[in-house]
XYZ file of C-alpha atoms in Angstrom:
567
model
C -10.699 0.014 13.041
C -8.986 -2.809 14.961
C -9.064 -1.784 18.624
C -6.041 -2.560 20.809
C -7.088 -3.176 24.441
C -5.584 -0.695 26.900
C -4.230 -3.484 29.092
C -2.327 -5.051 26.176
C -0.979 -1.706 25.037
C 0.273 -0.942 28.553
C 1.693 -4.451 28.907
C 3.741 -4.169 25.723
C 5.080 -0.775 26.812
C 6.074 -2.151 30.221
C 7.816 -5.112 28.582
C 9.774 -2.724 26.359
C 8.345 -4.202 23.151
C 6.637 -1.005 21.926
C 7.437 2.493 23.183
C 4.615 4.920 24.074
C 5.850 7.217 21.292
C 5.507 4.437 18.721
C 1.999 3.660 19.988
C 1.046 7.296 19.419
C 2.367 7.099 15.852
C 0.217 4.101 14.876
C -2.823 4.808 17.079
C -4.769 6.548 14.284
C -4.180 3.798 11.713
C -6.859 1.305 10.762
C -4.951 -1.599 12.308
C -2.196 -0.477 14.735
C -0.972 -3.986 15.556
C -0.744 -4.968 11.887
C 1.216 -1.765 11.206
C 3.684 -2.705 13.936
C 3.992 -6.259 12.572
C 4.576 -5.040 9.006
C 7.146 -2.433 10.067
C 9.073 -5.055 12.026
C 8.625 -3.077 15.252
C 6.791 -5.927 16.972
C 7.073 -9.670 16.499
C 3.673 -11.345 16.556
C 5.151 -14.288 18.464
C 6.446 -11.898 21.156
C 3.011 -10.298 21.499
C 1.297 -13.673 21.811
C 3.847 -14.975 24.315
C 3.606 -11.933 26.611
C -0.193 -11.659 26.559
C -0.838 -15.403 26.963
C 1.678 -15.686 29.818
C 0.343 -12.657 31.683
C -3.325 -13.567 31.216
C -2.564 -17.247 31.915
C -4.492 -18.434 28.873
C -3.500 -20.676 25.982
C -2.482 -19.034 22.679
C -3.982 -20.303 19.438
C -3.018 -19.991 15.756
C -6.208 -19.284 13.794
C -4.406 -20.009 10.529
C -4.229 -23.648 11.625
C -7.563 -24.030 13.486
C -11.135 -23.564 12.279
C -14.183 -23.200 14.590
C -16.726 -25.992 14.827
C -19.714 -25.339 12.620
C -22.263 -25.954 15.398
C -20.826 -23.219 17.671
C -20.125 -20.515 15.131
C -23.693 -19.170 15.251
C -24.008 -19.203 19.048
C -23.241 -15.486 19.142
C -24.388 -12.636 16.933
C -21.897 -11.928 14.160
C -21.969 -8.168 14.683
C -21.325 -8.671 18.407
C -18.312 -10.876 17.609
C -16.837 -8.216 15.354
C -17.387 -5.455 17.885
C -15.898 -7.415 20.793
C -13.209 -9.174 18.683
C -14.214 -12.660 19.825
C -14.729 -15.949 17.984
C -16.600 -19.047 19.295
C -14.249 -21.960 18.691
C -15.455 -25.256 20.174
C -18.088 -26.571 22.577
C -17.623 -29.613 24.771
C -20.757 -30.197 26.821
C -21.395 -26.931 28.636
C -17.793 -25.726 28.194
C -17.485 -23.144 25.399
C -14.029 -22.101 24.167
C -13.845 -18.501 22.961
C -10.946 -16.893 21.077
C -10.592 -13.372 22.484
C -8.386 -10.458 21.484
C -8.672 -9.185 25.083
C -8.280 -12.120 27.496
C -8.143 -9.693 30.459
C -11.797 -8.571 30.126
C -13.498 -10.608 32.882
C -16.762 -8.684 32.498
C -16.911 -9.791 28.872
C -16.675 -13.461 29.834
C -19.365 -13.029 32.501
C -21.638 -11.562 29.848
C -20.870 -14.433 27.454
C -21.778 -16.962 30.151
C -25.188 -15.329 30.509
C -25.738 -15.156 26.754
C -24.770 -18.762 26.000
C -25.603 -20.590 29.234
C -22.168 -22.202 29.080
C -18.999 -22.037 31.086
C -16.531 -19.993 29.062
C -12.847 -20.759 28.556
C -10.729 -18.089 26.880
C -7.835 -18.605 24.485
C -5.851 -15.785 22.932
C -5.170 -14.581 19.386
C -4.314 -11.010 18.306
C -7.231 -8.823 17.243
C -6.268 -8.646 13.546
C -6.273 -12.468 13.359
C -9.660 -12.747 15.074
C -11.278 -10.209 12.748
C -9.712 -11.786 9.656
C -11.115 -15.191 10.638
C -14.553 -13.688 11.276
C -14.575 -12.064 7.838
C -13.530 -15.288 6.147
C -16.163 -17.304 7.984
C -19.052 -14.893 7.588
C -18.812 -14.125 3.900
C -15.901 -14.034 1.492
C -18.128 -12.879 -1.369
C -17.758 -16.074 -3.405
C -21.388 -17.087 -2.940
C -22.594 -13.703 -4.207
C -20.227 -13.839 -7.153
C -21.470 -17.289 -8.074
C -25.031 -15.990 -7.853
C -24.152 -13.199 -10.271
C -22.582 -15.695 -12.643
C -25.605 -17.967 -12.463
C -27.871 -15.056 -13.381
C -25.751 -14.193 -16.413
C -25.717 -17.362 -18.456
C -25.736 -18.014 -22.159
C -29.510 -17.513 -22.320
C -29.796 -14.561 -19.942
C -30.523 -12.052 -22.680
C -27.342 -10.112 -21.862
C -25.229 -11.644 -24.605
C -25.811 -8.819 -27.079
C -22.892 -8.138 -29.390
C -20.827 -5.096 -28.350
C -21.208 -3.493 -31.774
C -24.977 -3.925 -31.878
C -26.498 -0.397 -31.790
C -29.637 -1.356 -29.874
C -27.700 -3.042 -27.063
C -26.211 0.112 -25.538
C -29.378 1.657 -24.094
C -30.554 -1.672 -22.672
C -27.228 -2.348 -20.991
C -26.986 1.216 -19.614
C -30.462 1.016 -18.149
C -29.610 -2.335 -16.593
C -26.438 -0.890 -15.034
C -28.383 1.972 -13.486
C -30.761 -0.355 -11.640
C -29.825 -1.094 -8.042
C -30.851 -4.745 -8.407
C -28.978 -5.425 -11.646
C -26.276 -8.108 -11.688
C -23.660 -5.488 -12.628
C -24.422 -3.325 -9.581
C -24.269 -6.317 -7.245
C -21.085 -7.582 -8.859
C -19.311 -4.223 -8.551
C -20.317 -3.962 -4.878
C -18.966 -7.445 -4.142
C -15.832 -6.716 -6.160
C -14.984 -3.511 -4.289
C -15.689 -5.105 -0.909
C -13.503 -8.141 -1.628
C -10.660 -5.937 -2.914
C -10.744 -3.840 0.261
C -10.762 -6.912 2.485
C -7.770 -8.384 0.667
C -5.937 -5.026 0.743
C -5.600 -4.828 -3.033
C -4.108 -1.686 -4.561
C -5.693 -2.079 -8.012
C -8.552 -3.930 -9.707
C -8.163 -4.928 -13.378
C -11.296 -5.751 -15.383
C -10.167 -7.194 -18.717
C -12.330 -8.332 -21.646
C -11.645 -11.689 -23.299
C -13.252 -13.574 -26.161
C -15.787 -15.369 -23.958
C -15.212 -14.150 -20.402
C -14.205 -11.080 -18.446
C -11.094 -11.643 -16.341
C -10.998 -9.786 -13.014
C -7.675 -9.550 -11.221
C -6.416 -7.827 -8.055
C -2.960 -6.374 -7.554
C -1.929 -7.446 -4.058
C 1.558 -6.673 -2.743
C 2.581 -5.566 -6.214
C 1.602 -8.782 -8.033
C -1.546 -9.487 -10.044
C -3.664 -12.514 -9.207
C -7.239 -13.638 -9.821
C -9.669 -11.600 -7.729
C -12.866 -13.472 -8.459
C -13.689 -16.169 -11.018
C -14.168 -14.876 -14.599
C -17.679 -13.646 -15.420
C -19.670 -13.788 -18.621
C -18.582 -11.432 -21.380
C -22.202 -10.310 -21.636
C -21.776 -8.394 -18.387
C -18.862 -6.270 -19.631
C -20.840 -3.297 -21.089
C -23.001 -3.168 -17.965
C -19.941 -3.303 -15.674
C -18.262 -0.498 -17.643
C -21.412 1.611 -17.556
C -21.877 1.102 -13.825
C -18.285 2.171 -13.125
C -18.678 5.237 -15.364
C -21.824 6.223 -13.479
C -19.970 5.954 -10.166
C -17.119 8.107 -11.539
C -19.429 10.608 -13.298
C -18.076 9.770 -16.757
C -19.814 9.698 -20.138
C -21.518 6.304 -20.358
C -22.299 6.794 -24.055
C -18.606 7.148 -24.962
C -17.175 3.713 -25.767
C -14.287 4.549 -28.098
C -12.113 7.019 -26.165
C -10.142 6.713 -22.916
C -11.746 8.232 -19.824
C -10.540 8.905 -16.276
C -12.565 9.645 -13.177
C -12.851 9.034 -9.459
C -15.420 8.171 -6.795
C -15.551 7.499 -3.072
C -17.290 4.977 -0.835
C -17.546 4.490 2.906
C -15.933 1.393 4.381
C -15.589 0.598 8.065
C -16.351 4.187 8.994
C -13.864 5.896 6.676
C -13.852 7.236 3.134
C -11.979 5.245 0.478
C -11.071 6.975 -2.791
C -11.081 5.102 -6.106
C -9.516 6.275 -9.359
C -11.034 4.785 -12.504
C -9.302 4.517 -15.875
C -11.292 3.174 -18.842
C -9.421 2.231 -22.016
C -10.925 0.898 -25.294
C -9.204 -2.356 -26.265
C -9.957 -5.180 -28.673
C -13.132 -6.827 -27.405
C -14.518 -3.924 -25.350
C -13.318 -1.617 -22.612
C -10.674 -2.428 -20.021
C -11.202 -0.785 -16.626
C -8.536 -0.347 -13.963
C -9.505 0.912 -10.515
C -6.776 2.282 -8.236
C -7.703 2.027 -4.541
C -6.460 4.919 -2.404
C -6.959 4.068 1.254
C -5.557 6.934 3.321
C -6.449 5.020 6.501
C -3.766 2.443 5.693
C -0.995 5.020 5.257
C 1.673 5.525 7.889
C 2.863 9.055 7.087
C 5.354 9.288 9.942
C 8.931 9.343 8.672
C 10.178 7.178 11.524
C 7.624 4.519 10.641
C 8.516 4.271 6.956
C 11.035 1.472 7.451
C 13.970 3.198 5.762
C 17.617 2.622 6.580
C 18.889 5.015 9.309
C 21.290 6.629 6.834
C 18.502 7.227 4.307
C 16.200 8.639 6.977
C 18.951 11.028 8.105
C 19.487 12.197 4.507
C 15.770 12.878 4.007
C 15.431 14.742 7.304
C 18.484 16.863 6.453
C 17.070 17.766 3.012
C 13.567 18.753 4.160
C 15.002 20.883 6.969
C 16.668 23.218 4.434
C 15.036 26.593 3.703
C 15.317 26.155 -0.062
C 16.456 23.674 -2.688
C 14.942 20.656 -4.423
C 14.460 17.034 -3.372
C 13.472 14.509 -6.036
C 12.055 11.002 -5.538
C 12.386 8.733 -8.571
C 11.053 5.344 -9.524
C 8.402 3.613 -11.635
C 4.658 3.970 -11.176
C 3.482 2.304 -7.981
C 6.841 2.421 -6.209
C 5.630 4.548 -3.290
C 6.968 7.932 -4.449
C 3.804 9.824 -3.520
C 3.687 8.241 -0.070
C 7.287 9.298 0.539
C 6.560 12.886 -0.493
C 3.389 13.026 1.591
C 5.393 11.785 4.577
C 7.938 14.550 4.036
C 5.212 17.172 3.755
C 3.575 15.849 6.914
C 6.909 16.144 8.737
C 7.468 19.807 7.801
C 3.878 21.055 7.837
C 3.408 23.407 10.781
C 1.190 26.392 11.484
C 3.924 28.840 10.471
C 4.651 27.208 7.087
C 2.663 27.580 3.865
C 2.660 24.273 1.957
C 1.060 24.073 -1.501
C 0.951 21.098 -3.856
C 0.070 20.591 -7.504
C -0.873 16.988 -8.305
C -2.400 14.892 -11.071
C -4.640 13.836 -9.434
C -4.717 14.683 -5.721
C -4.347 11.171 -4.300
C -4.834 11.865 -0.590
C -6.371 14.877 1.116
C -4.142 16.322 3.836
C -5.360 18.677 6.540
C -3.731 22.100 6.471
C -2.196 21.624 3.008
C -3.283 23.584 -0.075
C -3.657 20.985 -2.827
C -4.197 21.954 -6.475
C -5.451 19.280 -8.911
C -4.139 19.408 -12.487
C -6.957 19.882 -15.017
C -5.698 20.411 -18.596
C -9.277 20.892 -19.885
C -9.499 24.017 -17.745
C -5.974 25.144 -18.498
C -4.446 23.971 -15.219
C -1.190 22.244 -16.119
C 1.780 21.481 -13.882
C 3.714 24.433 -15.273
C 0.749 26.822 -15.202
C -0.300 25.850 -11.696
C 3.301 26.099 -10.482
C 3.578 29.668 -11.790
C 0.426 30.638 -9.897
C 1.548 28.834 -6.743
C 4.774 30.869 -6.657
C 2.622 34.013 -6.451
C 0.838 32.549 -3.400
C 3.783 33.110 -1.029
C 4.599 29.421 -0.460
C 7.387 28.112 1.735
C 7.231 24.532 0.490
C 5.964 23.385 -2.915
C 5.175 19.786 -3.853
C 5.005 19.145 -7.596
C 3.431 15.777 -8.364
C 5.780 15.055 -11.272
C 8.353 16.842 -13.418
C 7.181 15.846 -16.887
C 8.631 18.437 -19.251
C 11.253 21.169 -19.649
C 8.863 23.974 -18.721
C 7.918 22.399 -15.394
C 11.536 21.456 -14.693
C 12.725 25.025 -15.371
C 10.118 26.585 -13.077
C 10.766 24.034 -10.327
C 14.533 24.593 -10.469
C 14.154 28.396 -10.412
C 11.729 28.122 -7.484
C 14.284 26.021 -5.606
C 16.912 28.717 -6.214
C 14.696 31.598 -5.093
C 13.879 30.640 -1.527
C 11.447 27.721 -1.856
C 11.796 24.088 -0.806
C 10.565 22.046 -3.780
C 9.615 18.357 -3.536
C 8.830 16.390 -6.677
C 9.069 13.060 -8.532
C 10.683 11.897 -11.746
C 10.692 8.623 -13.653
C 14.260 7.283 -13.722
C 15.899 3.982 -12.802
C 18.192 5.220 -10.044
C 19.321 8.378 -8.290
C 22.381 9.061 -10.477
C 20.493 8.914 -13.786
C 18.101 11.623 -12.521
C 20.748 14.266 -13.161
C 21.192 13.113 -16.762
C 17.421 13.119 -17.229
C 17.100 16.749 -16.100
C 19.956 17.842 -18.363
C 18.399 15.945 -21.297
C 15.163 17.846 -20.632
C 17.097 21.038 -21.358
C 17.847 22.297 -17.835
C 21.265 23.932 -17.558
C 23.735 21.648 -15.679
C 24.786 24.549 -13.435
C 21.132 25.133 -12.454
C 20.720 21.408 -11.747
C 23.801 21.241 -9.523
C 22.880 24.443 -7.663
C 19.246 23.534 -6.942
C 19.386 19.847 -5.992
C 19.685 18.868 -2.341
C 18.865 15.152 -2.448
C 17.861 12.541 -4.995
C 16.044 9.421 -3.835
C 15.266 6.282 -5.831
C 12.569 4.018 -4.476
C 11.092 0.557 -5.013
C 8.622 -1.543 -3.067
C 9.543 -5.115 -2.153
C 7.336 -7.868 -0.781
C 7.694 -8.862 2.869
C 8.098 -12.500 3.751
C 5.256 -13.926 5.804
C 6.820 -14.528 9.211
C 4.267 -17.242 9.962
C 5.461 -19.555 7.174
C 8.819 -18.314 5.825
C 11.386 -21.063 5.284
C 15.036 -20.867 6.471
C 17.590 -21.279 3.665
C 20.064 -24.022 4.502
C 23.675 -23.451 3.391
C 23.150 -20.480 1.021
C 25.711 -20.494 -1.834
C 28.470 -18.098 -0.817
C 29.856 -17.488 -4.313
C 26.412 -16.896 -5.741
C 25.557 -14.365 -3.044
C 28.864 -12.539 -3.476
C 28.170 -12.241 -7.203
C 24.845 -10.451 -6.621
C 26.169 -7.898 -4.125
C 26.668 -9.539 -0.728
C 29.843 -8.500 1.124
C 32.213 -10.913 2.930
C 31.239 -9.429 6.307
C 27.585 -10.258 5.639
C 28.267 -13.957 6.168
C 28.853 -13.709 9.918
C 25.957 -15.685 11.457
C 24.024 -15.248 8.208
C 20.485 -16.658 8.214
C 18.453 -16.102 5.058
C 14.814 -16.982 4.500
C 12.791 -17.939 1.430
C 9.076 -17.714 0.714
C 6.919 -20.749 1.378
C 5.494 -21.391 -2.095
C 2.318 -22.901 -0.628
C 1.824 -19.954 1.698
C -0.525 -20.072 4.657
C -3.844 -18.619 5.707
C -2.278 -15.217 6.322
C -0.321 -14.580 3.129
C -0.193 -14.756 -0.661
C 2.344 -17.350 -1.744
C 4.663 -16.744 1.180
C 4.588 -12.933 1.097
C 2.456 -10.514 3.074
C 2.671 -6.744 2.745
C 5.424 -4.598 1.247
C 8.350 -2.524 2.455
C 10.211 0.418 0.857
C 13.697 0.139 -0.626
C 15.120 3.664 -0.664
C 18.393 4.842 -2.222
C 19.384 8.370 -1.146
C 22.097 10.426 -2.854
C 22.881 13.823 -1.262
C 24.468 16.390 -3.544
C 27.998 16.941 -2.246
C 30.395 19.592 -3.520
C 32.380 16.954 -5.465
C 29.185 15.679 -7.067
C 28.058 19.174 -8.051
C 31.406 19.630 -9.798
C 30.843 16.444 -11.850
C 27.372 17.667 -12.876
C 28.684 21.043 -14.058
C 31.421 19.247 -16.007
C 28.764 17.153 -17.775
C 29.983 13.778 -16.514
C 27.921 10.618 -17.165
C 25.486 8.981 -14.768
C 27.945 6.090 -14.322
C 30.669 8.485 -13.137
C 28.267 10.217 -10.758
C 27.164 6.898 -9.278
C 30.754 5.688 -8.924
C 31.546 8.792 -6.878
C 28.380 8.376 -4.815
C 29.329 4.780 -3.985
C 32.773 5.978 -2.899
C 31.026 8.496 -0.614
C 29.017 5.713 1.052
C 25.853 5.520 -1.065
C 23.533 2.658 -0.056
C 22.254 1.559 -3.452
C 18.861 -0.036 -4.074
C 20.517 -3.450 -4.352
C 22.446 -2.969 -1.088
C 19.362 -1.804 0.836
C 17.477 -4.831 -0.473
C 20.287 -7.155 0.648
C 20.272 -5.620 4.132
C 16.559 -6.378 4.382
C 17.157 -9.948 3.215
C 19.812 -10.359 5.921
C 17.277 -9.171 8.511
C 14.738 -11.723 7.279
C 12.340 -9.077 5.973
C 12.400 -10.429 2.424
C 14.059 -13.067 0.259
C 17.109 -12.783 -1.981
C 14.884 -13.687 -4.952
C 12.676 -10.675 -4.238
C 15.702 -8.381 -3.967
C 16.947 -9.548 -7.366
C 13.470 -9.038 -8.833
C 13.135 -5.381 -7.852
C 16.731 -4.100 -8.119
C 19.518 -3.972 -10.701
C 23.153 -4.845 -10.134
C 25.312 -1.854 -9.123
């Protein structure tokens, strides 16, 4: 966890940059400062300016400066991580140290004794110091290259996948702690966690195995390709971790496992799929420590936040969150559950699978092999005296019928559905076979969500003279052009980002069910008519929410057009 010095926290509160309440919200996160940066609640430049001015030290940008090689090993690496310091340069007996806490005079006295040098402090935020330390100590590339060197054309691991004798040899190799596959998987998981990847894709090719990470919603190379001879061993090692059948090579399998990283448990979901050339493995990384489950910290528009709070405060009814896989639907629902979960409320969920464990919540995992389906589990849950029910996904008519009836009989039901926007959700439920009157009576709020990439504030590029007509054609309004300053991604990026983007933000469209809208649903009107009415009632569409974020400099117009459709 990235520690924030008490003096800096108090200083930012006194300067009015971060309220004490907001500090409390992010205090339990892995990296509180990074969470504030990503949410737009704190500008990194403002933090640096206030701390450097108050401590009377020089600020430094670690993305632009690298430490001298002869001073990097002056201090123990573990000590540097613990104290959030980085030796930078040495000029005679004057040692320059980058410190995340420039107010700690006892620390600098101790460093003088350890190094025998006079110490001069410069300042950089803790997340930047730790990121530089990780990059300098070991980025995993040397270990990966070592693995690749061990698995060459003549390594003996180039057995054909269809060769019967090869399976037992490869499985035995994967089970050994010193095997190349075990080492490679360890390096792979560590590098993915450090780069904050959400998924790892291991894909067989004709000669090599391609390994890619999904970072900020986009796939890119994780490590250099490895020899195809390692693929069976990699698959077997992953199956062992996830307690799957290592002898089964011709059927899809799903499993999960957990590892400890930086003092917390990280869950991994593994999906193995037979494809031409072998087995493709995809690992979903579920890091609950990186989640901000406070509604106020989600980054939604004030109107959308008000709609969500109004819906979850109702005693009964149904709220649906729609969007494609990986659009943040589960995080939104978990945030809602966290907001309403109190000691006097019984909250029960049915999920496939349970992505994040939540204290005080009864969570039921779907297991079709044991007869636990969404519909079956939901029937049992309704006999458990629940107040609030979270259904992971409405997939079929049976589940939809039970969920709607539960919403009409005194339960608050939260669930997800796969549709393109809020208005088409109604059509989808009716097409499933739910009576339109039941749909209109049960629904409280429909949300549609996407995740967009945030521009890196360290290297984003101002857009000079944006084309007015072009912007109007994609959804900008005439009033948006007052003092308009748009930004674009720096294609080259910098040391802190991936191609000009760093992190993601939610784009949330919320459509409350008004009396006029319920009438349209009962009359069987189309999704287009429902959306037209919603826009007249002040709906902030996905496109409009994206544009508002582009105007604020959170993202680029290109990213808004990528993730949203024209209204």
